[in-house]
Short mmCIF file of C-alpha atoms (C1' of nucleotides) in Angstrom, two decimals:
data_model
loop_
_atom_site.label_atom_id
_atom_site.label_comp_id
_atom_site.label_asym_id
_atom_site.label_seq_id
_atom_site.Cartn_x
_atom_site.Cartn_y
_atom_site.Cartn_z
CA UNK A 653 0.00 0.00 0.00
CA UNK A 654 2.40 2.67 1.15
CA UNK A 655 6.03 2.48 0.29
CA UNK A 656 7.44 1.24 3.55
CA UNK A 657 10.95 0.69 2.26
CA UNK A 658 13.71 2.04 4.40
CA UNK A 659 15.89 2.77 1.43
CA UNK A 660 18.19 5.65 2.18
CA UNK A 661 19.01 8.41 -0.25
CA UNK A 662 22.62 9.52 -0.63
CA UNK A 663 23.55 12.75 -2.36
CA UNK A 664 26.92 12.64 -4.12
CA UNK A 665 28.50 15.99 -4.93
CA UNK A 666 31.61 15.72 -7.13
CA UNK A 667 32.63 17.33 -10.40
CA UNK A 668 34.49 14.29 -11.67
CA UNK A 669 31.83 12.45 -13.62
CA UNK A 670 33.83 9.22 -13.77
CA UNK A 671 34.13 9.09 -10.00
CA UNK A 672 30.44 9.90 -9.63
CA UNK A 673 29.53 7.07 -11.93
CA UNK A 674 31.75 4.56 -10.15
CA UNK A 675 30.68 5.45 -6.63
CA UNK A 676 27.05 5.74 -7.62
CA UNK A 677 27.12 2.30 -9.17
CA UNK A 678 28.60 0.75 -6.05
CA UNK A 679 26.20 2.57 -3.72
CA UNK A 680 23.26 1.38 -5.76
CA UNK A 681 24.55 -2.18 -5.42
CA UNK A 682 24.67 -1.55 -1.66
CA UNK A 683 20.98 -0.74 -1.84
CA UNK A 684 21.04 3.03 -1.65
CA UNK A 685 19.09 5.48 -3.73
CA UNK A 686 21.72 7.82 -5.15
CA UNK A 687 21.32 11.33 -6.50
CA UNK A 688 24.19 13.50 -7.65
CA UNK A 689 25.32 17.02 -8.38
CA UNK A 690 28.47 18.30 -10.06
CA UNK A 691 28.69 21.75 -8.49
CA UNK A 692 28.38 23.24 -5.04
CA UNK A 693 25.32 25.28 -5.96
CA UNK A 694 23.76 22.24 -7.57
CA UNK A 695 24.49 20.18 -4.47
CA UNK A 696 22.86 22.70 -2.17
CA UNK A 697 19.81 22.94 -4.43
CA UNK A 698 19.55 19.16 -4.61
CA UNK A 699 19.86 18.85 -0.84
CA UNK A 700 17.02 21.33 -0.34
CA UNK A 701 14.83 19.57 -2.84
CA UNK A 702 15.47 15.95 -1.91
CA UNK A 703 16.49 16.10 1.74
CA UNK A 704 18.90 13.14 1.49
CA UNK A 705 19.90 10.89 4.37
CA UNK A 706 23.61 11.45 3.83
CA UNK A 707 25.88 13.60 1.64
CA UNK A 708 29.21 12.66 0.10
CA UNK A 709 30.98 15.93 -0.61
CA UNK A 710 34.09 16.40 -2.69
CA UNK A 711 36.13 19.40 -1.60
CA UNK A 712 37.31 20.35 -5.09
CA UNK A 713 34.27 21.84 -6.76
CA UNK A 714 34.27 24.10 -9.82
CA UNK A 715 32.17 26.90 -8.36
CA UNK A 716 32.33 27.01 -4.56
CA UNK A 717 34.87 25.86 -2.01
CA UNK A 718 33.84 22.50 -0.59
CA UNK A 719 34.32 23.67 2.97
CA UNK A 720 31.96 26.56 2.31
CA UNK A 721 29.37 24.17 0.89
CA UNK A 722 29.74 21.99 3.96
CA UNK A 723 29.16 24.97 6.22
CA UNK A 724 26.02 25.96 4.36
CA UNK A 725 24.64 22.43 4.41
CA UNK A 726 25.49 21.91 8.06
CA UNK A 727 23.81 25.17 8.92
CA UNK A 728 20.57 24.21 7.25
CA UNK A 729 20.37 20.45 7.60
CA UNK A 730 21.04 17.66 10.01
CA UNK A 731 22.08 14.91 7.62
CA UNK A 732 25.60 13.49 7.99
CA UNK A 733 28.28 14.70 5.62
CA UNK A 734 31.33 12.71 4.54
CA UNK A 735 34.08 14.66 2.84
CA UNK A 736 35.91 12.99 -0.03
CA UNK A 737 39.12 14.68 -0.95
CA UNK A 738 42.67 14.34 -2.17
CA UNK A 739 43.92 16.74 0.50
CA UNK A 740 45.74 14.55 2.98
CA UNK A 741 47.14 17.20 5.30
CA UNK A 742 46.34 17.09 9.01
CA UNK A 743 45.04 20.66 8.96
CA UNK A 744 42.72 19.82 6.07
CA UNK A 745 41.26 16.87 7.95
CA UNK A 746 40.86 18.78 11.18
CA UNK A 747 39.35 21.77 9.38
CA UNK A 748 36.96 19.52 7.51
CA UNK A 749 35.77 17.77 10.64
CA UNK A 750 35.53 21.02 12.56
CA UNK A 751 33.41 22.49 9.76
CA UNK A 752 30.76 19.96 10.54
CA UNK A 753 31.66 16.92 8.49
CA UNK A 754 31.02 13.59 10.15
CA UNK A 755 33.88 11.84 8.44
CA UNK A 756 36.74 12.61 6.10
CA UNK A 757 38.12 10.14 3.57
CA UNK A 758 41.24 10.71 1.55
CA UNK A 759 41.26 9.90 -2.17
CA UNK A 760 42.06 7.50 -3.56
CA UNK A 761 40.10 5.24 -1.25
CA UNK A 762 38.69 1.79 -1.55
CA UNK A 763 34.94 1.68 -1.95
CA UNK A 764 34.67 -0.96 0.76
CA UNK A 765 36.01 1.51 3.31
CA UNK A 766 33.61 4.21 2.18
CA UNK A 767 30.77 1.75 2.39
CA UNK A 768 31.78 0.65 5.87
CA UNK A 769 32.04 4.24 7.07
CA UNK A 770 28.62 5.08 5.67
CA UNK A 771 26.99 2.19 7.48
CA UNK A 772 28.92 3.07 10.65
CA UNK A 773 27.34 6.53 10.59
CA UNK A 774 23.86 5.19 9.90
CA UNK A 775 24.29 2.69 12.71
CA UNK A 776 25.39 5.44 15.09
CA UNK A 777 22.24 7.42 14.22
CA UNK A 778 20.10 4.34 14.67
CA UNK A 779 21.63 3.60 18.06
CA UNK A 780 21.20 7.19 19.17
CA UNK A 781 17.55 7.19 18.19
CA UNK A 782 16.85 3.91 19.91
CA UNK A 783 18.58 5.29 22.96
CA UNK A 784 15.62 7.61 23.47
CA UNK A 785 14.38 4.72 25.57
CA UNK A 786 15.40 4.80 29.21
CA UNK A 787 15.34 2.03 31.74
CA UNK A 788 14.95 2.61 35.48
CA UNK A 789 14.79 -0.69 37.26
CA UNK A 790 11.56 -2.32 36.21
CA UNK A 791 10.39 0.94 34.65
CA UNK A 792 11.01 1.58 30.96
CA UNK A 793 10.21 4.89 29.32
CA UNK A 794 10.18 5.60 25.59
CA UNK A 795 10.31 9.36 25.24
CA UNK A 796 9.69 9.25 21.53
CA UNK A 797 6.45 7.30 21.67
CA UNK A 798 5.64 8.28 25.26
CA UNK A 799 5.08 4.64 26.08
CA UNK A 800 5.76 3.64 29.67
CA UNK A 801 6.30 0.01 30.63
CA UNK A 802 6.45 -1.44 34.12
CA UNK A 803 7.53 -5.07 34.22
CA UNK A 804 6.77 -5.17 30.48
CA UNK A 805 3.15 -4.13 30.87
CA UNK A 806 1.95 -0.77 29.62
CA UNK A 807 1.04 2.02 32.01
CA UNK A 808 -1.34 4.60 30.57
CA UNK A 809 -0.30 8.04 31.79
CA UNK A 810 -2.01 11.35 31.14
CA UNK A 811 -0.09 14.28 29.73
CA UNK A 812 0.53 15.79 33.15
CA UNK A 813 1.56 12.47 34.68
CA UNK A 814 4.01 11.78 31.87
CA UNK A 815 5.41 15.28 32.27
CA UNK A 816 6.00 14.62 35.95
CA UNK A 817 7.69 11.28 35.28
CA UNK A 818 9.83 12.83 32.56
CA UNK A 819 10.88 15.56 34.95
CA UNK A 820 11.75 13.06 37.67
CA UNK A 821 13.89 10.84 35.46
CA UNK A 822 15.69 13.91 34.15
CA UNK A 823 16.98 14.45 37.68
CA UNK A 824 17.18 10.93 39.08
CA UNK A 825 17.90 10.82 42.77
CA UNK A 826 17.82 14.59 43.12
CA UNK A 827 15.47 16.41 45.44
CA UNK A 828 13.16 18.66 43.44
CA UNK A 829 11.35 21.49 45.17
CA UNK A 830 7.62 21.91 44.74
CA UNK A 831 8.11 25.31 43.19
CA UNK A 832 10.60 23.94 40.65
CA UNK A 833 8.30 21.10 39.65
CA UNK A 834 5.30 23.40 39.34
CA UNK A 835 7.24 25.82 37.16
CA UNK A 836 8.22 22.96 34.85
CA UNK A 837 4.76 21.46 34.59
CA UNK A 838 2.76 24.68 34.43
CA UNK A 839 5.25 27.15 32.95
CA UNK A 840 2.97 30.03 32.09
CA UNK A 841 0.34 29.51 34.73
CA UNK A 842 -0.07 31.72 37.75
CA UNK A 843 1.92 30.69 40.81
CA UNK A 844 0.50 27.53 42.22
CA UNK A 845 2.07 28.21 45.58
CA UNK A 846 -1.07 27.43 47.53
CA UNK A 847 -2.59 24.90 45.16
CA UNK A 848 -2.74 21.19 45.93
CA UNK A 849 -2.81 20.18 42.27
CA UNK A 850 0.74 18.89 42.33
CA UNK A 851 0.04 16.65 45.32
CA UNK A 852 -2.97 15.18 43.59
CA UNK A 853 -1.12 14.45 40.35
CA UNK A 854 1.73 12.88 42.30
CA UNK A 855 -0.76 10.56 43.95
CA UNK A 856 -2.29 9.60 40.64
CA UNK A 857 1.11 8.86 39.16
CA UNK A 858 2.13 6.87 42.23
CA UNK A 859 -1.04 4.83 42.08
CA UNK A 860 -0.48 3.90 38.43
CA UNK A 861 3.16 2.98 39.03
CA UNK A 862 2.40 1.04 42.18
CA UNK A 863 -0.37 -0.92 40.50
CA UNK A 864 2.21 -2.55 38.26
CA UNK A 865 5.24 -2.73 40.53
CA UNK A 866 6.08 -4.68 43.62
CA UNK A 867 8.80 -2.27 44.60
CA UNK A 868 8.34 0.41 47.24
CA UNK A 869 7.89 4.03 46.27
CA UNK A 870 9.62 5.36 43.22
CA UNK A 871 8.57 8.88 44.20
CA UNK A 872 9.79 9.76 47.67
CA UNK A 873 8.29 12.65 49.60
CA UNK A 874 10.67 15.12 51.23
CA UNK A 875 8.48 17.05 53.64
CA UNK A 876 8.94 20.79 53.45
CA UNK A 877 10.94 20.49 50.21
CA UNK A 878 9.26 18.48 47.48
CA UNK A 879 9.86 15.09 45.90
CA UNK A 880 12.70 12.84 44.84
CA UNK A 881 12.76 10.06 42.24
CA UNK A 882 14.36 6.99 43.73
CA UNK A 883 16.46 4.97 41.30
CA UNK A 884 18.62 3.06 43.75
CA UNK A 885 18.41 -0.64 44.60
CA UNK A 886 16.22 -1.68 41.71
CA UNK B 1197 20.24 23.13 42.22
CA UNK B 1198 21.19 19.99 40.36
CA UNK B 1199 24.56 19.18 38.88
CA UNK B 1200 24.17 20.17 35.27
CA UNK B 1201 27.78 19.71 34.15
CA UNK B 1202 28.12 18.30 30.67
CA UNK B 1203 31.60 16.89 31.05
CA UNK B 1204 31.92 13.72 29.07
CA UNK B 1205 33.76 10.63 30.23
CA UNK B 1206 36.03 8.80 27.81
CA UNK B 1207 37.31 5.30 28.48
CA UNK B 1208 40.72 4.56 26.99
CA UNK B 1209 41.64 0.88 26.60
CA UNK B 1210 45.27 0.32 25.58
CA UNK B 1211 48.08 -1.77 27.01
CA UNK B 1212 50.81 0.70 26.10
CA UNK B 1213 51.05 2.82 29.23
CA UNK B 1214 53.00 5.56 27.50
CA UNK B 1215 50.33 6.01 24.88
CA UNK B 1216 47.65 5.98 27.54
CA UNK B 1217 49.42 8.69 29.44
CA UNK B 1218 49.90 10.89 26.37
CA UNK B 1219 46.38 10.57 25.04
CA UNK B 1220 44.87 10.89 28.49
CA UNK B 1221 46.78 14.12 29.10
CA UNK B 1222 45.59 15.61 25.84
CA UNK B 1223 41.98 14.54 26.36
CA UNK B 1224 41.99 16.11 29.81
CA UNK B 1225 43.22 19.35 28.27
CA UNK B 1226 40.29 19.05 25.85
CA UNK B 1227 38.01 19.01 28.87
CA UNK B 1228 37.15 15.33 29.07
CA UNK B 1229 37.06 13.14 32.12
CA UNK B 1230 39.30 10.19 31.21
CA UNK B 1231 39.40 6.71 32.70
CA UNK B 1232 41.59 3.90 31.42
CA UNK B 1233 42.15 0.17 31.33
CA UNK B 1234 45.09 -1.88 30.09
CA UNK B 1235 43.34 -5.13 29.24
CA UNK B 1236 40.20 -6.20 27.42
CA UNK B 1237 38.66 -7.65 30.56
CA UNK B 1238 39.55 -4.54 32.50
CA UNK B 1239 38.03 -2.36 29.78
CA UNK B 1240 34.76 -4.29 29.81
CA UNK B 1241 34.59 -4.13 33.60
CA UNK B 1242 35.32 -0.43 33.58
CA UNK B 1243 32.68 0.20 30.92
CA UNK B 1244 30.08 -1.61 32.99
CA UNK B 1245 31.01 0.29 36.11
CA UNK B 1246 31.40 3.79 34.70
CA UNK B 1247 29.18 3.80 31.60
CA UNK B 1248 31.42 6.20 29.65
CA UNK B 1249 30.27 8.50 26.85
CA UNK B 1250 32.85 7.13 24.39
CA UNK B 1251 35.48 4.39 24.25
CA UNK B 1252 38.88 4.49 22.59
CA UNK B 1253 39.84 0.89 21.97
CA UNK B 1254 43.24 -0.42 20.95
CA UNK B 1255 43.04 -3.63 18.96
CA UNK B 1256 46.24 -5.13 20.36
CA UNK B 1257 45.38 -6.17 23.87
CA UNK B 1258 47.28 -8.68 26.01
CA UNK B 1259 44.32 -10.85 26.97
CA UNK B 1260 41.48 -10.61 24.45
CA UNK B 1261 41.29 -9.73 20.78
CA UNK B 1262 40.26 -6.13 20.36
CA UNK B 1263 37.58 -7.00 17.85
CA UNK B 1264 36.05 -9.42 20.36
CA UNK B 1265 36.07 -6.71 23.02
CA UNK B 1266 34.36 -4.35 20.59
CA UNK B 1267 31.68 -6.91 19.87
CA UNK B 1268 30.98 -7.42 23.55
CA UNK B 1269 30.82 -3.71 24.27
CA UNK B 1270 28.63 -3.01 21.25
CA UNK B 1271 26.31 -5.76 22.28
CA UNK B 1272 25.77 -4.35 25.73
CA UNK B 1273 26.15 -0.59 25.32
CA UNK B 1274 25.26 2.26 23.03
CA UNK B 1275 28.30 4.47 23.48
CA UNK B 1276 30.46 5.18 20.42
CA UNK B 1277 33.68 3.23 19.98
CA UNK B 1278 36.76 4.44 18.15
CA UNK B 1279 39.35 1.81 17.29
CA UNK B 1280 43.00 2.81 17.56
CA UNK B 1281 45.35 0.42 15.84
CA UNK B 1282 48.49 -0.07 13.86
CA UNK B 1283 46.72 -2.41 11.46
CA UNK B 1284 46.38 -0.40 8.27
CA UNK B 1285 44.95 -3.02 5.96
CA UNK B 1286 41.66 -2.43 4.21
CA UNK B 1287 40.17 -5.63 5.57
CA UNK B 1288 41.14 -4.63 9.12
CA UNK B 1289 39.39 -1.29 8.77
CA UNK B 1290 36.30 -2.76 7.20
CA UNK B 1291 36.15 -5.54 9.77
CA UNK B 1292 36.58 -3.05 12.59
CA UNK B 1293 33.79 -0.80 11.34
CA UNK B 1294 31.53 -3.74 10.63
CA UNK B 1295 32.07 -5.02 14.15
CA UNK B 1296 30.34 -1.92 15.44
CA UNK B 1297 33.08 0.66 15.77
CA UNK B 1298 32.09 4.21 14.91
CA UNK B 1299 35.51 5.16 13.63
CA UNK B 1300 38.89 3.60 12.99
CA UNK B 1301 42.16 5.49 13.31
CA UNK B 1302 45.51 4.11 12.24
CA UNK B 1303 48.53 4.54 14.50
CA UNK B 1304 50.57 6.59 14.56
CA UNK B 1305 48.05 9.40 14.39
CA UNK B 1306 48.12 13.03 15.35
CA UNK B 1307 46.15 13.84 18.46
CA UNK B 1308 44.44 16.72 16.70
CA UNK B 1309 42.82 14.30 14.29
CA UNK B 1310 41.67 12.03 17.09
CA UNK B 1311 40.27 15.03 18.93
CA UNK B 1312 38.45 16.24 15.81
CA UNK B 1313 36.97 12.79 15.20
CA UNK B 1314 35.78 12.53 18.79
CA UNK B 1315 33.99 15.85 18.62
CA UNK B 1316 32.57 14.91 15.20
CA UNK B 1317 30.95 11.87 16.78
CA UNK B 1318 29.61 13.80 19.75
CA UNK B 1319 28.24 16.42 17.39
CA UNK B 1320 26.55 13.75 15.31
CA UNK B 1321 24.87 12.40 18.42
CA UNK B 1322 23.84 15.86 19.46
CA UNK B 1323 22.40 16.62 16.03
CA UNK B 1324 20.54 13.32 15.95
CA UNK B 1325 18.95 14.06 19.29
CA UNK B 1326 18.04 17.59 18.31
CA UNK B 1327 16.77 16.25 15.00
CA UNK B 1328 13.70 15.14 16.80
CA UNK B 1329 12.57 18.50 15.44
CA UNK B 1330 11.30 18.53 11.88
CA UNK B 1331 10.48 21.44 9.65
CA UNK B 1332 7.85 21.29 6.90
CA UNK B 1333 7.45 24.67 5.28
CA UNK B 1334 5.99 26.94 7.92
CA UNK B 1335 5.22 23.95 10.14
CA UNK B 1336 7.72 22.88 12.80
CA UNK B 1337 7.26 19.74 14.86
CA UNK B 1338 9.25 18.76 17.93
CA UNK B 1339 8.66 15.06 18.45
CA UNK B 1340 10.42 15.03 21.79
CA UNK B 1341 8.28 17.71 23.41
CA UNK B 1342 5.31 17.23 21.10
CA UNK B 1343 5.26 20.95 20.47
CA UNK B 1344 3.92 22.04 17.10
CA UNK B 1345 4.65 25.50 15.72
CA UNK B 1346 3.07 27.16 12.68
CA UNK B 1347 4.72 30.42 11.68
CA UNK B 1348 6.36 30.38 15.13
CA UNK B 1349 3.09 30.29 17.04
CA UNK B 1350 2.07 27.22 19.01
CA UNK B 1351 -0.70 24.92 17.86
CA UNK B 1352 -2.30 22.87 20.59
CA UNK B 1353 -3.01 19.40 19.29
CA UNK B 1354 -4.74 16.55 21.06
CA UNK B 1355 -3.12 13.14 21.29
CA UNK B 1356 -5.01 11.80 18.30
CA UNK B 1357 -4.33 14.89 16.21
CA UNK B 1358 -0.62 14.75 16.99
CA UNK B 1359 -0.61 11.06 16.11
CA UNK B 1360 -2.14 11.83 12.74
CA UNK B 1361 0.34 14.62 12.04
CA UNK B 1362 3.23 12.39 13.10
CA UNK B 1363 1.99 9.69 10.77
CA UNK B 1364 1.66 12.11 7.88
CA UNK B 1365 5.13 13.58 8.22
CA UNK B 1366 6.56 10.06 8.46
CA UNK B 1367 5.37 9.51 4.91
CA UNK B 1368 5.54 12.98 3.38
CA UNK B 1369 3.96 13.21 -0.03
CA UNK B 1370 2.81 9.59 0.04
CA UNK B 1371 -0.81 8.58 -0.30
CA UNK B 1372 -1.96 6.80 2.86
CA UNK B 1373 -5.05 4.65 2.73
CA UNK B 1374 -7.78 5.12 5.30
CA UNK B 1375 -7.29 1.58 6.54
CA UNK B 1376 -3.57 2.10 7.01
CA UNK B 1377 -4.08 5.32 8.95
CA UNK B 1378 -6.77 3.80 11.14
CA UNK B 1379 -4.57 0.81 11.94
CA UNK B 1380 -1.76 3.14 13.00
CA UNK B 1381 -3.93 5.43 15.11
CA UNK B 1382 -6.15 2.79 16.68
CA UNK B 1383 -3.93 -0.33 16.61
CA UNK B 1384 -5.87 -2.63 18.88
CA UNK B 1385 -9.32 -1.32 18.27
CA UNK B 1386 -11.95 -3.08 16.25
CA UNK B 1387 -11.97 -2.33 12.53
CA UNK B 1388 -13.19 1.18 11.97
CA UNK B 1389 -14.11 0.39 8.38
CA UNK B 1390 -17.48 2.08 8.58
CA UNK B 1391 -16.64 4.70 11.17
CA UNK B 1392 -16.32 8.37 10.33
CA UNK B 1393 -14.01 9.07 13.26
CA UNK B 1394 -10.97 9.47 11.03
CA UNK B 1395 -12.72 12.06 8.86
CA UNK B 1396 -13.68 14.06 11.91
CA UNK B 1397 -10.18 14.06 13.38
CA UNK B 1398 -8.74 15.05 10.01
CA UNK B 1399 -11.10 18.02 9.94
CA UNK B 1400 -10.11 19.05 13.46
CA UNK B 1401 -6.43 18.85 12.59
CA UNK B 1402 -6.98 20.77 9.35
CA UNK B 1403 -8.86 23.50 11.17
CA UNK B 1404 -6.08 23.98 13.70
CA UNK B 1405 -3.40 24.06 11.02
CA UNK B 1406 -5.39 26.36 8.77
CA UNK B 1407 -6.09 28.78 11.60
CA UNK B 1408 -2.39 29.59 11.75
CA UNK B 1409 -1.33 29.20 8.13
CA UNK B 1410 -2.08 31.13 4.97
CA UNK B 1411 -1.10 28.20 2.78
CA UNK B 1412 -3.64 25.91 1.15
CA UNK B 1413 -4.26 22.44 2.50
CA UNK B 1414 -1.44 20.52 4.03
CA UNK B 1415 -3.63 17.43 4.14
CA UNK B 1416 -4.91 16.56 0.71
CA UNK B 1417 -7.90 14.26 0.26
CA UNK B 1418 -7.59 11.44 -2.23
CA UNK B 1419 -11.15 10.25 -2.73
CA UNK B 1420 -11.53 6.52 -2.62
CA UNK B 1421 -8.04 6.10 -1.17
CA UNK B 1422 -7.28 8.23 1.85
CA UNK B 1423 -5.10 11.24 2.51
CA UNK B 1424 -1.72 12.65 1.52
CA UNK B 1425 0.49 15.13 3.35
CA UNK B 1426 1.58 17.82 0.95
CA UNK B 1427 5.13 19.06 1.47
CA UNK B 1428 5.79 20.58 -1.95
CA UNK B 1429 5.91 24.28 -2.81
CA UNK B 1430 6.28 25.54 0.71
"C1'" DT C 970 -25.68 14.92 -16.58
"C1'" DA C 971 -27.84 12.11 -12.95
"C1'" DA C 972 -27.16 8.85 -9.43
"C1'" DA C 973 -24.16 6.85 -6.17
"C1'" DA C 974 -20.37 6.95 -3.33
"C1'" DA C 975 -17.14 9.37 -0.66
"C1'" DT C 976 -15.98 13.14 2.11
"C1'" DG C 977 -16.86 17.66 4.89
"C1'" DT C 978 -18.66 19.36 9.01
"C1'" DA C 979 -21.69 20.87 12.90
"C1'" DA C 980 -23.69 19.15 16.94
"C1'" DC C 981 -24.28 15.85 20.63
"C1'" DG C 982 -23.47 12.62 24.42
"C1'" DA C 983 -19.91 9.73 26.54
"C1'" DT C 984 -15.56 9.46 28.59
"C1'" DA C 985 -11.08 11.27 30.19
"C1'" DT C 986 -8.48 14.70 32.31
"C1'" DT C 987 -7.93 18.47 35.22
"C1'" DG C 988 -7.81 21.43 39.40
"C1'" DT C 989 -10.29 22.35 43.72
"C1'" DT C 990 -12.02 21.23 48.04
"C1'" DA C 991 -12.58 18.91 52.40
"C1'" DC C 992 -11.08 15.98 55.49
"C1'" DA C 993 -7.60 12.22 57.00
"C1'" DT C 994 -3.01 11.06 57.92
"C1'" DT C 995 1.81 11.81 58.70
"C1'" DA C 996 6.14 14.20 59.82
"C1'" DG C 997 8.71 17.47 62.37
"C1'" DA C 998 9.21 21.12 65.90
"C1'" DG C 999 9.09 22.27 70.42
"C1'" DC D 532 4.06 13.66 73.74
"C1'" DT D 533 1.38 17.51 71.69
"C1'" DC D 534 0.63 20.74 68.43
"C1'" DT D 535 1.20 22.43 63.89
"C1'" DA D 536 2.33 22.31 59.27
"C1'" DA D 537 2.77 19.43 55.43
"C1'" DT D 538 1.14 15.81 52.74
"C1'" DG D 539 -2.27 11.92 51.35
"C1'" DT D 540 -6.50 11.05 49.24
"C1'" DA D 541 -11.48 10.68 48.02
"C1'" DA D 542 -15.03 13.22 45.88
"C1'" DC D 543 -16.68 16.80 42.93
"C1'" DA D 544 -17.34 20.09 39.19
"C1'" DA D 545 -15.29 22.14 35.06
"C1'" DT D 546 -13.18 21.39 30.87
"C1'" DA D 547 -11.11 18.70 27.10
"C1'" DT D 548 -11.19 14.97 24.13
"C1'" DC D 549 -13.45 11.44 21.71
"C1'" DG D 550 -16.46 8.87 18.55
"C1'" DT D 551 -21.13 8.93 16.59
"C1'" DT D 552 -24.68 10.81 14.02
"C1'" DA D 553 -27.14 13.54 10.64
"C1'" DC D 554 -27.04 16.23 7.02
"C1'" DA D 555 -24.31 19.10 3.42
"C1'" DT D 556 -21.05 19.06 -0.13
"C1'" DT D 557 -17.92 17.10 -3.36
"C1'" DT D 558 -16.18 13.54 -6.34
"C1'" DT D 559 -16.67 9.58 -9.07
"C1'" DT D 560 -19.21 6.46 -11.86
"C1'" DA D 561 -22.04 5.23 -15.39
#
DNA sequence: TAAAAATGTAACGATATTGTTACATTAGAG
DNA sequence: CTCTAATGTAACAATATCGTTACATTTTTA
């Protein structure tokens, strides 16, 4: 029905048409969708139009300096950039990486190394994304999907309850004052200094957590101060 | 109130104590907290205990093969791994990267390059995390905070509406069938084949988007099929 | 073009979520 | 221990969200 393929698009920017053809052919064999440009301007335009998953950028371009192109791309987009260049000097490499490139490969290179470095970057991104899950003892929180699991069974939290939990796990083990919590949960509301709303939401969250856990309190009360999220001994 | 320091910890695993000392000194100057181990076993133990932000792994270790250590670490942890080694062969590099390393540097190397590659990796991670924001024309979506901005002003979406928007931007420009959308939004519900709920939620989402935008429809109806999220010409 | 099918949309009741209140319980000060 | 302040918690009303329905409008089919 919908195209669910995870095929990644790689933009290749190089003015040497032979090199483009060779690399493109190999990348296609690797399963990538490849688009190309022969100038810096063309590369930038193509990036804006196609929003590729990764860019291979030669530093020797006919119109613009490759480093300048890299800067522009890095400024506007988040995709990884690998520089391909004949410049082997240390200062070139360091400059390239400091400009925002994710990797720097010196020509001539073997395609197998390029391929391995591309997948290494994609794997790093994948691992980083998956890492948006956090585990606290028998509690598992997926911040991307907002799914909360306790002992592998789902806990349904309301928006406010999830906000509280998110706040607690951001400062595990730290005592958070009532005022601080209230400011985070209700940022533009009037001062809740005399409201009991926070107490009530804490109770509701505790009840839902406790219903699924055999552990004692995750949320510890500190009278006169506020609350603390207990992550020890789990 | 809470310790907000962003100092990163790097674990250096190498049996050459001179090299360890040199690299460690330079990394400390770069502002990192550095811990070290001289054996594979020691490195694994240290990683488990300290959960570093990055590991520098020499492939020549007295007890275990470096590639084996890398496999074990990659299996258990998400932190990036940079291999440091004298093995310059193509197959070594490719094997190293395929084993799960994020980068591979051949000894002898200049510290400046190592330093640049470390920050390149940290920057990639940072960008990937921040990338949980997406821009579509005048529409900006932060998937982490679930905040939606249109022309820089906030749109308040309900859970279902945000789910729809998230689904649409996952498949920009693609036609999504009603059945597909319904399965994604109400996964464990009965078949909504004859329900009009989807239509109603689409209208509500459209109204909220339109209220803030001067563009035509973002969500295009495809009669008989479903809907399509229009990302062109914005 | 006319009929049929699909979609748009306002309005309604059901349910979920929220913040307040009142009273019970607990912790800490003296 | 007693008193007081802080916190726990059930119940309630206000609001938000949801899915259905009925009817209007648009698109497709024939």
